[in-house]
PDB file of C-alpha atoms and ligand atoms in Angstrom:
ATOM      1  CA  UNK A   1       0.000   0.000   0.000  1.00  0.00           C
ATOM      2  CA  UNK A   2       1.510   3.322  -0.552  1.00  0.00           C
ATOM      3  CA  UNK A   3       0.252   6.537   0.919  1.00  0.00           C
ATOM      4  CA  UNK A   4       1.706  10.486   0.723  1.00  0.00           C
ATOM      5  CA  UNK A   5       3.730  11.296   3.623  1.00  0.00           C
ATOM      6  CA  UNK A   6       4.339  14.732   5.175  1.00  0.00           C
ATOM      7  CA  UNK A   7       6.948  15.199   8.332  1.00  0.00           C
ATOM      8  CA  UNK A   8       7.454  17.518  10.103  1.00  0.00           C
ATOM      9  CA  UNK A   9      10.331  18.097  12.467  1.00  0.00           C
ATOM     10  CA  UNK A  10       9.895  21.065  14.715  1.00  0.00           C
ATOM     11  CA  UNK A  11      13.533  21.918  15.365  1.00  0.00           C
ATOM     12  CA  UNK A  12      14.526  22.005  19.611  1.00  0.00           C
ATOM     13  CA  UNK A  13      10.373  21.043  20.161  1.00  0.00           C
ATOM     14  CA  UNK A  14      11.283  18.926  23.568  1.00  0.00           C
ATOM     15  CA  UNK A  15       8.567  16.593  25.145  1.00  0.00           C
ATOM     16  CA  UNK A  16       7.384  18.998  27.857  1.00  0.00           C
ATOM     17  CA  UNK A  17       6.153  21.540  25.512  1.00  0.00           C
ATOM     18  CA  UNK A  18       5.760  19.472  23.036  1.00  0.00           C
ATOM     19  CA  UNK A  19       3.080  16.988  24.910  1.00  0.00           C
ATOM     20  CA  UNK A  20       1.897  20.346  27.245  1.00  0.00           C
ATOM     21  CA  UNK A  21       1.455  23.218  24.848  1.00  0.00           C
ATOM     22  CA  UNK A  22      -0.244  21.358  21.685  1.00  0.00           C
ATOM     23  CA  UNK A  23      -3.689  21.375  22.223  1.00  0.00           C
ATOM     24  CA  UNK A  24      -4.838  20.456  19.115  1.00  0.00           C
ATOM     25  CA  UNK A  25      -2.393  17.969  18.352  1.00  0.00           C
ATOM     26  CA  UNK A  26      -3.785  16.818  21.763  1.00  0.00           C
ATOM     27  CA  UNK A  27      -7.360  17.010  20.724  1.00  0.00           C
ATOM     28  CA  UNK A  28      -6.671  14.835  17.563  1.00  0.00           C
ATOM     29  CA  UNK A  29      -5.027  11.882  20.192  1.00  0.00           C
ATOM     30  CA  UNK A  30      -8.393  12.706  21.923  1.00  0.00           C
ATOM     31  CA  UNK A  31     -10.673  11.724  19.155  1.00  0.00           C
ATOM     32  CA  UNK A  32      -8.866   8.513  18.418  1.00  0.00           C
ATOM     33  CA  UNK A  33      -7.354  10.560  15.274  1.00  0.00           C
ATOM     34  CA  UNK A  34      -3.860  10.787  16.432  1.00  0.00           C
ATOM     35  CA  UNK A  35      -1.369   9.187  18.603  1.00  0.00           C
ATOM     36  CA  UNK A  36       1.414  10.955  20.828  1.00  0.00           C
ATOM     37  CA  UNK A  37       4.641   8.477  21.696  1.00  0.00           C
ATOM     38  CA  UNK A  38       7.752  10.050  23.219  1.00  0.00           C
ATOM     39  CA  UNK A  39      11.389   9.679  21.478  1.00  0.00           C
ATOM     40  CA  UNK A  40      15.112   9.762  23.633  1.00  0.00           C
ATOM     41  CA  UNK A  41      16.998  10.954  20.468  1.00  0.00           C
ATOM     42  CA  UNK A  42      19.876   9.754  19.331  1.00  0.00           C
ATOM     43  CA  UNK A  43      22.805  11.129  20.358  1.00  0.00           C
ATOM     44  CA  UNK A  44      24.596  13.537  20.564  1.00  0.00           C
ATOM     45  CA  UNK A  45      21.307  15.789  20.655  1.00  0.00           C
ATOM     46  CA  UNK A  46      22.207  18.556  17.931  1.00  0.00           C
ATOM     47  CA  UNK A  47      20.645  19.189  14.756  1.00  0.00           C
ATOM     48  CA  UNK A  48      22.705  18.292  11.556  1.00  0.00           C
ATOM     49  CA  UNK A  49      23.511  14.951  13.233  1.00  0.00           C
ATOM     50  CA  UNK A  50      19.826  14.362  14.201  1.00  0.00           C
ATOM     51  CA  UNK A  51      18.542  15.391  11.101  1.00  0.00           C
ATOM     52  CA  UNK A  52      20.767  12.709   9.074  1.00  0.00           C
ATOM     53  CA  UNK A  53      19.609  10.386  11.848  1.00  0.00           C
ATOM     54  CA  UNK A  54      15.858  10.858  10.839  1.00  0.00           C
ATOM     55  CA  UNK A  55      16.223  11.211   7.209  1.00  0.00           C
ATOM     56  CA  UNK A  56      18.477   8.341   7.227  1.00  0.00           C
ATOM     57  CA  UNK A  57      18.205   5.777  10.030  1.00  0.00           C
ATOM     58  CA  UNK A  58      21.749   5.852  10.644  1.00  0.00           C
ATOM     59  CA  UNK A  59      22.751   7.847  14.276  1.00  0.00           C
ATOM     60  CA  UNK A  60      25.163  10.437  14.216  1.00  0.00           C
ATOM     61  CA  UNK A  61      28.255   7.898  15.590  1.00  0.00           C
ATOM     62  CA  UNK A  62      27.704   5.429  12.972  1.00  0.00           C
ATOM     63  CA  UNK A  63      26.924   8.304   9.821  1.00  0.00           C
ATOM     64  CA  UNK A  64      29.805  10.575  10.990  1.00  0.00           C
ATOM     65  CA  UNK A  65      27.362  13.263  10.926  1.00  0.00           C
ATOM     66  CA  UNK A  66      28.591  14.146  14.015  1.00  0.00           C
ATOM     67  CA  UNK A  67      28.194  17.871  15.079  1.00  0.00           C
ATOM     68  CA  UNK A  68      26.801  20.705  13.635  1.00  0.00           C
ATOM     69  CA  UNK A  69      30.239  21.910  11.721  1.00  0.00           C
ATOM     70  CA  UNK A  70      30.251  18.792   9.484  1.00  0.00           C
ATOM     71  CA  UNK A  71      29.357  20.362   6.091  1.00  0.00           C
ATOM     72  CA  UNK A  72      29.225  17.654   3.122  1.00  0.00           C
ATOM     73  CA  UNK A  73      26.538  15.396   1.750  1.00  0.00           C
ATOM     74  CA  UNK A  74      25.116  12.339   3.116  1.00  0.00           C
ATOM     75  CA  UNK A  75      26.892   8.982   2.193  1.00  0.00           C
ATOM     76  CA  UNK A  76      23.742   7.028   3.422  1.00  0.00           C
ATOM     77  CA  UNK A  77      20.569   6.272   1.793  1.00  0.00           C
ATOM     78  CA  UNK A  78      18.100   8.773   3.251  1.00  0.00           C
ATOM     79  CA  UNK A  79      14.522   8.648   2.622  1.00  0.00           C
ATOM     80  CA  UNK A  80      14.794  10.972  -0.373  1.00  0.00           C
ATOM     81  CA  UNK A  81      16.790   8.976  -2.208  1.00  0.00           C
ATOM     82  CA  UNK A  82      14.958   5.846  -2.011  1.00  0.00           C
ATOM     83  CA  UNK A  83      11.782   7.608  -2.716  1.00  0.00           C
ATOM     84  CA  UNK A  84      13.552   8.908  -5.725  1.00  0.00           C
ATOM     85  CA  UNK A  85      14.630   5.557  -6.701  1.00  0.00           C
ATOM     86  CA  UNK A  86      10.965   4.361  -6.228  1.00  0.00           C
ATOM     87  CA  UNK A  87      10.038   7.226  -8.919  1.00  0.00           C
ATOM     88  CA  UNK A  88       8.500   9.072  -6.452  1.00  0.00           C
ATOM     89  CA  UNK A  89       8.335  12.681  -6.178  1.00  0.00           C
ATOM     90  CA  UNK A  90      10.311  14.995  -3.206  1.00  0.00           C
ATOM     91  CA  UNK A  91      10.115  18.162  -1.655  1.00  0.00           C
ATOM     92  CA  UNK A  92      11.192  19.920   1.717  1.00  0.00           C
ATOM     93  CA  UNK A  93      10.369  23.510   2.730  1.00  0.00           C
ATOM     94  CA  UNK A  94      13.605  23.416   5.125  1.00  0.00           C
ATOM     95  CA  UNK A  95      16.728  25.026   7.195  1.00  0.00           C
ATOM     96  CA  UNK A  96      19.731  24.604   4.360  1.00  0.00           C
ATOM     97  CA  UNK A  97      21.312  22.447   6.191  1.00  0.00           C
ATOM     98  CA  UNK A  98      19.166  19.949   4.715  1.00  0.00           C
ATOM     99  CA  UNK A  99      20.298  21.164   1.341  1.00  0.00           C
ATOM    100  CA  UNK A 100      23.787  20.524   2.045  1.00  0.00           C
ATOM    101  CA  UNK A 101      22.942  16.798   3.693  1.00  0.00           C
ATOM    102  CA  UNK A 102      21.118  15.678   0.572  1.00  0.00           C
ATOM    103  CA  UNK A 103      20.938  17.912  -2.977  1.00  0.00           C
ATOM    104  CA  UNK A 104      24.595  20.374  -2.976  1.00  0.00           C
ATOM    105  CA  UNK A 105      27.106  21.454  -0.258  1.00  0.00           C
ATOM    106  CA  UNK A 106      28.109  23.854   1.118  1.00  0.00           C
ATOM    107  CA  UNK A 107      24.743  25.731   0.459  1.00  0.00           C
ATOM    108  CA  UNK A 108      24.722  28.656  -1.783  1.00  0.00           C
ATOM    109  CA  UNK A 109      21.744  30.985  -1.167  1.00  0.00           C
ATOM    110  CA  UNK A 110      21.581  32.178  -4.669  1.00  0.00           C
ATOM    111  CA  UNK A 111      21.757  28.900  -6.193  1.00  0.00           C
ATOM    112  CA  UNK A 112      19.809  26.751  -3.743  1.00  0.00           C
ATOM    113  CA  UNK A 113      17.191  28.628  -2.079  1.00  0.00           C
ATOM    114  CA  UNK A 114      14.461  27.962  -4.361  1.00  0.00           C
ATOM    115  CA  UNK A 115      15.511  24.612  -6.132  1.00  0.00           C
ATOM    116  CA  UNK A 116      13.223  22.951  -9.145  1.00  0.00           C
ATOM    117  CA  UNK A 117      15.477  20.056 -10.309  1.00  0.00           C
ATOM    118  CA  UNK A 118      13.683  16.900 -10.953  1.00  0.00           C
ATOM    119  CA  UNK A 119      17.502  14.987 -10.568  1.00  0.00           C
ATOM    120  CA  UNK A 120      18.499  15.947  -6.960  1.00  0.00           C
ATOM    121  CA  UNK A 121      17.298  14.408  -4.697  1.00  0.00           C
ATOM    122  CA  UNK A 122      15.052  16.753  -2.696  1.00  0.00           C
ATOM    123  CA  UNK A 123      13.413  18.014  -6.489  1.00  0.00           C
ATOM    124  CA  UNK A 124      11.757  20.860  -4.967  1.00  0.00           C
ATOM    125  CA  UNK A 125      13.096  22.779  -2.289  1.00  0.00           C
ATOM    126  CA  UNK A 126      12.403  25.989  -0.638  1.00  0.00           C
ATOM    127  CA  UNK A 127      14.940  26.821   1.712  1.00  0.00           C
ATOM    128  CA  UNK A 128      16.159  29.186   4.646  1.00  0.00           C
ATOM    129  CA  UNK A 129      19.531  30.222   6.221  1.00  0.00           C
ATOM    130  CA  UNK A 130      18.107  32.535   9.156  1.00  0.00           C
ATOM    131  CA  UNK A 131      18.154  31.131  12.591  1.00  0.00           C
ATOM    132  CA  UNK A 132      14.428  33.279  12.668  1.00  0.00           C
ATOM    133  CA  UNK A 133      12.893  32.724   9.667  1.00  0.00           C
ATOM    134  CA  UNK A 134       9.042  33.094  10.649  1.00  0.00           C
ATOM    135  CA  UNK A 135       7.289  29.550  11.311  1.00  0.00           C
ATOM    136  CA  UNK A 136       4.524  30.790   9.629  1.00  0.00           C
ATOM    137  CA  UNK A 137       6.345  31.419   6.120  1.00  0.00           C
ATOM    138  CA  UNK A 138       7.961  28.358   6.151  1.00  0.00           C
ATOM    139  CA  UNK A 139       4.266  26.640   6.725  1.00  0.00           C
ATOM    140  CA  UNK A 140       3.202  28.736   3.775  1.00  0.00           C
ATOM    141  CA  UNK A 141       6.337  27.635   1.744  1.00  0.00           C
ATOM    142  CA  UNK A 142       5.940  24.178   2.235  1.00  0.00           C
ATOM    143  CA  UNK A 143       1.836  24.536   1.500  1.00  0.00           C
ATOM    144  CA  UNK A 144       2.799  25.756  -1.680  1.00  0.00           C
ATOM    145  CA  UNK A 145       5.583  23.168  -2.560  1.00  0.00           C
ATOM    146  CA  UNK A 146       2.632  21.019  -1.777  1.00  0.00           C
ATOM    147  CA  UNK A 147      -0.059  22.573  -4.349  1.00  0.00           C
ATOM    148  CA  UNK A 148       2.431  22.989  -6.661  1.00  0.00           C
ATOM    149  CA  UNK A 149       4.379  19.807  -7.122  1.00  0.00           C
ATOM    150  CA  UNK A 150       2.197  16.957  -5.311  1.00  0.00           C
ATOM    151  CA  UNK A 151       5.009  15.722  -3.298  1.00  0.00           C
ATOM    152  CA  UNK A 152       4.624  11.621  -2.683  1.00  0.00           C
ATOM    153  CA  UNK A 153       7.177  12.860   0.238  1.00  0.00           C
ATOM    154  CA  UNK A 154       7.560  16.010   1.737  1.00  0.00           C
ATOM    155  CA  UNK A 155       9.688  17.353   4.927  1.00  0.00           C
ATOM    156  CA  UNK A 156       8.389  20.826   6.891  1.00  0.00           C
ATOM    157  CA  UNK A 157      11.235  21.944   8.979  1.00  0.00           C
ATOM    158  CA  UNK A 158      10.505  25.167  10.841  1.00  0.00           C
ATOM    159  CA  UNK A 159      13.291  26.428  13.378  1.00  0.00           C
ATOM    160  CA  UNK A 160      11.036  29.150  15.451  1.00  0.00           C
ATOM    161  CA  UNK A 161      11.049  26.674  18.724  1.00  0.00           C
ATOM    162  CA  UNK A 162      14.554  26.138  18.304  1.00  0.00           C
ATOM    163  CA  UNK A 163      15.520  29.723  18.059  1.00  0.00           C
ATOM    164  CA  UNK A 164      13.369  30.659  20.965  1.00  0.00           C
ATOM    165  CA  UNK A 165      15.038  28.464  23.283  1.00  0.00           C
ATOM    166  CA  UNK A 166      18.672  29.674  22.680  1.00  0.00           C
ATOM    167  CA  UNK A 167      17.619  33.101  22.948  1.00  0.00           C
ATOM    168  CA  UNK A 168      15.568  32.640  26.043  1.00  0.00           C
ATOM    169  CA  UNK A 169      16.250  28.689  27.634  1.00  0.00           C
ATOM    170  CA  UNK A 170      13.767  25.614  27.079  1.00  0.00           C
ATOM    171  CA  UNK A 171      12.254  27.038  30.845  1.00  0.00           C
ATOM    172  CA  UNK A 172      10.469  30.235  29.609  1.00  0.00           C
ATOM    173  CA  UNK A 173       7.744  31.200  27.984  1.00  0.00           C
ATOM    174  CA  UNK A 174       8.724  32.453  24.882  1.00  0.00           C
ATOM    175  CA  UNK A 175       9.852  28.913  24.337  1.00  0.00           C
ATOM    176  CA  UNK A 176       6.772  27.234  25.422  1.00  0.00           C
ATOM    177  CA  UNK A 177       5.233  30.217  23.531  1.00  0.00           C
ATOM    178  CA  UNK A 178       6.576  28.984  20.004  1.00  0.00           C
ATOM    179  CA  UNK A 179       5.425  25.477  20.322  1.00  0.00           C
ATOM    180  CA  UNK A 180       2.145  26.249  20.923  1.00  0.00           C
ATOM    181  CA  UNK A 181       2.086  28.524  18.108  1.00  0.00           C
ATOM    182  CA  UNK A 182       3.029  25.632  15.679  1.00  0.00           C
ATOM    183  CA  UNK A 183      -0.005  23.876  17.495  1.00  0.00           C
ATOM    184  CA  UNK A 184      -1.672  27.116  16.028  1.00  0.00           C
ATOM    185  CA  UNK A 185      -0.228  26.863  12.412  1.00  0.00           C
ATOM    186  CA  UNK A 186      -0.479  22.699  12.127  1.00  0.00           C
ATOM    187  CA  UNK A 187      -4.107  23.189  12.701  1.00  0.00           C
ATOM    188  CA  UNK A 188      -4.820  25.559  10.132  1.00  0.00           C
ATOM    189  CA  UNK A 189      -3.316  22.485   7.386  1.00  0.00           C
ATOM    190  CA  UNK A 190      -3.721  19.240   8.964  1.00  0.00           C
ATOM    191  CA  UNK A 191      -7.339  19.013   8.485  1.00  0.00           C
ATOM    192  CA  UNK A 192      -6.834  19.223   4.648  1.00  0.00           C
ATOM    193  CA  UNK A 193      -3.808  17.226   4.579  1.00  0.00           C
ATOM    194  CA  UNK A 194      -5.161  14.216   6.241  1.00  0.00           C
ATOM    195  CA  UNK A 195      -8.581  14.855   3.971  1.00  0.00           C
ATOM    196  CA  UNK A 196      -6.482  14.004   1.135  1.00  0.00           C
ATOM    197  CA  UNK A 197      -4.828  10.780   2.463  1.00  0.00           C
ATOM    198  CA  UNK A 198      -1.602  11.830   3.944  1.00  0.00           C
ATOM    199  CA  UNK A 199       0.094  10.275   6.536  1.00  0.00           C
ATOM    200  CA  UNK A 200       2.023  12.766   8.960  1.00  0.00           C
ATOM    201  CA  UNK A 201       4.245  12.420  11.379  1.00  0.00           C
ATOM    202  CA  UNK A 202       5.145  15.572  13.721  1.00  0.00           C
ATOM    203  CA  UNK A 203       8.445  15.365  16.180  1.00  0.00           C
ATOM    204  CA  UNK A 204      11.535  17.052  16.758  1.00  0.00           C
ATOM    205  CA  UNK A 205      15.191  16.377  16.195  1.00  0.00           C
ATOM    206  CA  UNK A 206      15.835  17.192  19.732  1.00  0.00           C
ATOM    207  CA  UNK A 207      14.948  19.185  22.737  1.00  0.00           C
ATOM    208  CA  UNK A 208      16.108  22.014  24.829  1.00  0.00           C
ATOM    209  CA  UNK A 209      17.539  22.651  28.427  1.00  0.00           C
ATOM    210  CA  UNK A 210      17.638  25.666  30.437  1.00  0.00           C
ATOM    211  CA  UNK A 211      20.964  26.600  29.550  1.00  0.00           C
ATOM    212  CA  UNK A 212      19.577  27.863  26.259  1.00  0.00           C
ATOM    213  CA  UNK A 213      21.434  25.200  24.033  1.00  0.00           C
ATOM    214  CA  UNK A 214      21.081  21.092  23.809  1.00  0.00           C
ATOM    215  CA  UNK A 215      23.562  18.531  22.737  1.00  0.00           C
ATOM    216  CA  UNK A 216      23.834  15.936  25.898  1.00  0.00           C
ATOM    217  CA  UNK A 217      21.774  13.459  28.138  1.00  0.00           C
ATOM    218  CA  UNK A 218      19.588  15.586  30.283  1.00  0.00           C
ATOM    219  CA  UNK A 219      15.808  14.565  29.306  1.00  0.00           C
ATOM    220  CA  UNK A 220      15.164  18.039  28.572  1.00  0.00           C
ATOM    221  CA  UNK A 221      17.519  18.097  25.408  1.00  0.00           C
ATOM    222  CA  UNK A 222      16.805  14.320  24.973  1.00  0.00           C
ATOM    223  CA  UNK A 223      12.965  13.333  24.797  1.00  0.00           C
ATOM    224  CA  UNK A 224      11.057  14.316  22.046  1.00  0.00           C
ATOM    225  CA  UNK A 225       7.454  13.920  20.855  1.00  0.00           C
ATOM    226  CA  UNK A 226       6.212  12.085  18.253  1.00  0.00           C
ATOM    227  CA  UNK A 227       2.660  12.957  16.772  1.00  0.00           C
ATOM    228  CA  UNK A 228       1.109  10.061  14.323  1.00  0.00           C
ATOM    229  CA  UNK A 229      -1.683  11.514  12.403  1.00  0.00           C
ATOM    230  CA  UNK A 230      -3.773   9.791   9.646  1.00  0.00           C
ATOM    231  CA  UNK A 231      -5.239   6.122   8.793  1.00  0.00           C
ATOM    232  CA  UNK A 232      -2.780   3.831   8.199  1.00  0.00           C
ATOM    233  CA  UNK A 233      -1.728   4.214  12.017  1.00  0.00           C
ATOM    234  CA  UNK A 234      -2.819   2.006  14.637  1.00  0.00           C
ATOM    235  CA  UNK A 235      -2.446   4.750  17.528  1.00  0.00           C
ATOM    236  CA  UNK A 236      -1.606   2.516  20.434  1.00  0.00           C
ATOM    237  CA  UNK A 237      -0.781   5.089  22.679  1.00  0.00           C
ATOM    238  CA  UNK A 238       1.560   2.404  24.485  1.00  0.00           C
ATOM    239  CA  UNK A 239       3.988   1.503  21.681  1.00  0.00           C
ATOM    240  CA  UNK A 240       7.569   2.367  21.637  1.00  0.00           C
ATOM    241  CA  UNK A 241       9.406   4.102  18.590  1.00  0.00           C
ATOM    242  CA  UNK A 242      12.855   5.029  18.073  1.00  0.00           C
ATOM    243  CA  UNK A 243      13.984   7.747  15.803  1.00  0.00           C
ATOM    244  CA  UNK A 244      16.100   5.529  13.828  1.00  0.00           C
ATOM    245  CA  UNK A 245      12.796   3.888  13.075  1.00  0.00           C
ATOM    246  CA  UNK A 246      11.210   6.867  11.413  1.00  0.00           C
ATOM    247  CA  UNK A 247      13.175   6.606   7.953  1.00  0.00           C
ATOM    248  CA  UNK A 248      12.125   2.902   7.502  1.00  0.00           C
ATOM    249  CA  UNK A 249       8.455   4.135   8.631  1.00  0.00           C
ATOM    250  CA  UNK A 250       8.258   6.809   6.235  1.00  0.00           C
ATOM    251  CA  UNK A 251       9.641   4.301   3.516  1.00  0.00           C
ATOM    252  CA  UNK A 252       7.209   1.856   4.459  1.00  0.00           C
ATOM    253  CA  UNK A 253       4.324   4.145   3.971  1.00  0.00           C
ATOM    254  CA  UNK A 254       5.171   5.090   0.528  1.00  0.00           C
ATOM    255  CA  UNK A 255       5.193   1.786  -0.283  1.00  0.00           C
ATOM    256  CA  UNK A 256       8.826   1.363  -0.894  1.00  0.00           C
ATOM    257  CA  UNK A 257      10.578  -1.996  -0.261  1.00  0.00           C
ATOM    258  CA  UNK A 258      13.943  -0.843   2.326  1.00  0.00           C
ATOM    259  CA  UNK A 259      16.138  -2.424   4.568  1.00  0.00           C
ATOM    260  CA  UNK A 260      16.197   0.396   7.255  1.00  0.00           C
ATOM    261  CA  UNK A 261      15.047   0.100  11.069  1.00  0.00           C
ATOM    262  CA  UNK A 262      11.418   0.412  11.007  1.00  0.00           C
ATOM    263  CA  UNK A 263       8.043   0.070  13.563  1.00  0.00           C
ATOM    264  CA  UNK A 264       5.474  -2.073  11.331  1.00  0.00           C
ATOM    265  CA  UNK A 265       3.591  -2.857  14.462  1.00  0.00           C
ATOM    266  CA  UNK A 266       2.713   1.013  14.587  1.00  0.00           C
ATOM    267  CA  UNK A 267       0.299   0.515  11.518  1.00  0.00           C
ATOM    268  CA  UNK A 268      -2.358  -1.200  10.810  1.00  0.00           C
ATOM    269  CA  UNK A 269      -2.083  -4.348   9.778  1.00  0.00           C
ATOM    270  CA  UNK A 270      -4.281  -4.306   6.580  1.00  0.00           C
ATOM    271  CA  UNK A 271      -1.376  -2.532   4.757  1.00  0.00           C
TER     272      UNK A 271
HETATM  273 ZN1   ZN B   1      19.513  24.375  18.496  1.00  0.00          ZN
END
């Protein structure tokens, strides 16, 4: 069975806020629409490394993708590249380091920022280099990669929480502030994504601690949610993922045959 995926990884979005401050995320596990399951990232809790760890499988010790600094393409198979080799069709409205991990690094702003190339493997792109580019933009440029192109896969990466917990620490409530706006902005497209058949999948490559930054073991930089939204999920509340799992997940919703760590008991068994 293959279904359209959307995921979206809230940059920094740690389990507190993540599980307190969503109420309409909450609302959907409410109604039997949605499930919530928390994550302990992989480690070490940063961003470029997580990011290759949920686009690829592969944690950050065994990818090399390792800390933030480490500027060159993937050498794994990430999820865009086996949907491209299933002839399906990409797009991410994302921070450019995802350009660099999977279409052309380093990133050039000119070149890469808006990217239509059917061979790369992220074909349509739309992406930002600003630590604050507004959540709400990035939601509208990944609504329109959506119209436009009719992604089989597409990533939404917005970096709002992030930024609002190393300016002010994941203990404040401009932090707490941010994730409940992206509560605000998911509800204004879920309902139309999931009436056309997507699957989505919202977490967060890591979370945040009160020191305003993230990168080791404390469960404030460490859990993450995981929202499941849309039919082919079983939502048992009670079932364990790990964020390796969510490439092979992904793949196994679009119907592509992979050899990554996945979750099959987390959908339903028809498929
Ligand atoms: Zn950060």
């Amino acid at each position: 069975m293959r279904s359209k995926v959307i995921l979206v990884v809230i940059d920094g979005l740690g389990w507190q806020s993540g599980h307190d401050g969503m109420g309409y995320l909450q609302g959907m596990c409410a109604a039997g629409y949605a499930s919530l399951h928390q994550l302990r990232c992989e480690l070490p809790s940063l961003s470029r490394p997580l990011y290759e760890c949920i686009l690829t499988g592969v944690p950050p010790v065994e990818s090399g993708i390792v800390h933030n600094d480490v500027v060159r393409l993937s050498t794994e198979q990430s999820i865009f590249s086996l949907a491209r080799a299933a002839g399906l069709k990409t797009a991410a409205a994302a921070y450019h380091w995802i350009s660099e991990l999977y279409n052309r690094a380093p990133y050039n702003a000119v070149r890469d920022r808006l990217t239509d190339d059917e061979t790369l493997p992220i074909q349509h792109g739309l992406f930002y280099h600003l630590d604050h580019y507004p959540d709400d933009h990035l939601y509208i440029d990944a609504e329109l990669l959506r119209r436009r192109h009719d992604p089989d896969f597409l990533l939404i990466h917005p970096m709002g929480v992030d930024d609002a917990g190393h300016r002010f620490g994941g203990d404040s409530p401009q932090y707490r502030n941010a994730a409940r706006y992206n509560d605000k902005l998911l509800s204004q497209y879920l309902p139309q994504w999931l009436a056309e058949g997507y699957q989505v999948l919202v977490s967060s490559d890591h979370g945040m601690n009160a020191d305003h930054t993230h990168g080791g073991v404390q469960p404030e930089e460490r859990l993450v949610p995981l929202y499941l939204l849309g039919t082919r999920f079983c939502h048992d509340s009670t079932a364990q993922l790990r964020q390796t799992e969510l490439c092979g997940l992904i793949a196994s919703l679009l119907g592509i045959t992979h050899d990554k760590p996945d979750n099959p008991a987390i959908l339903q068994t028809a498929a």
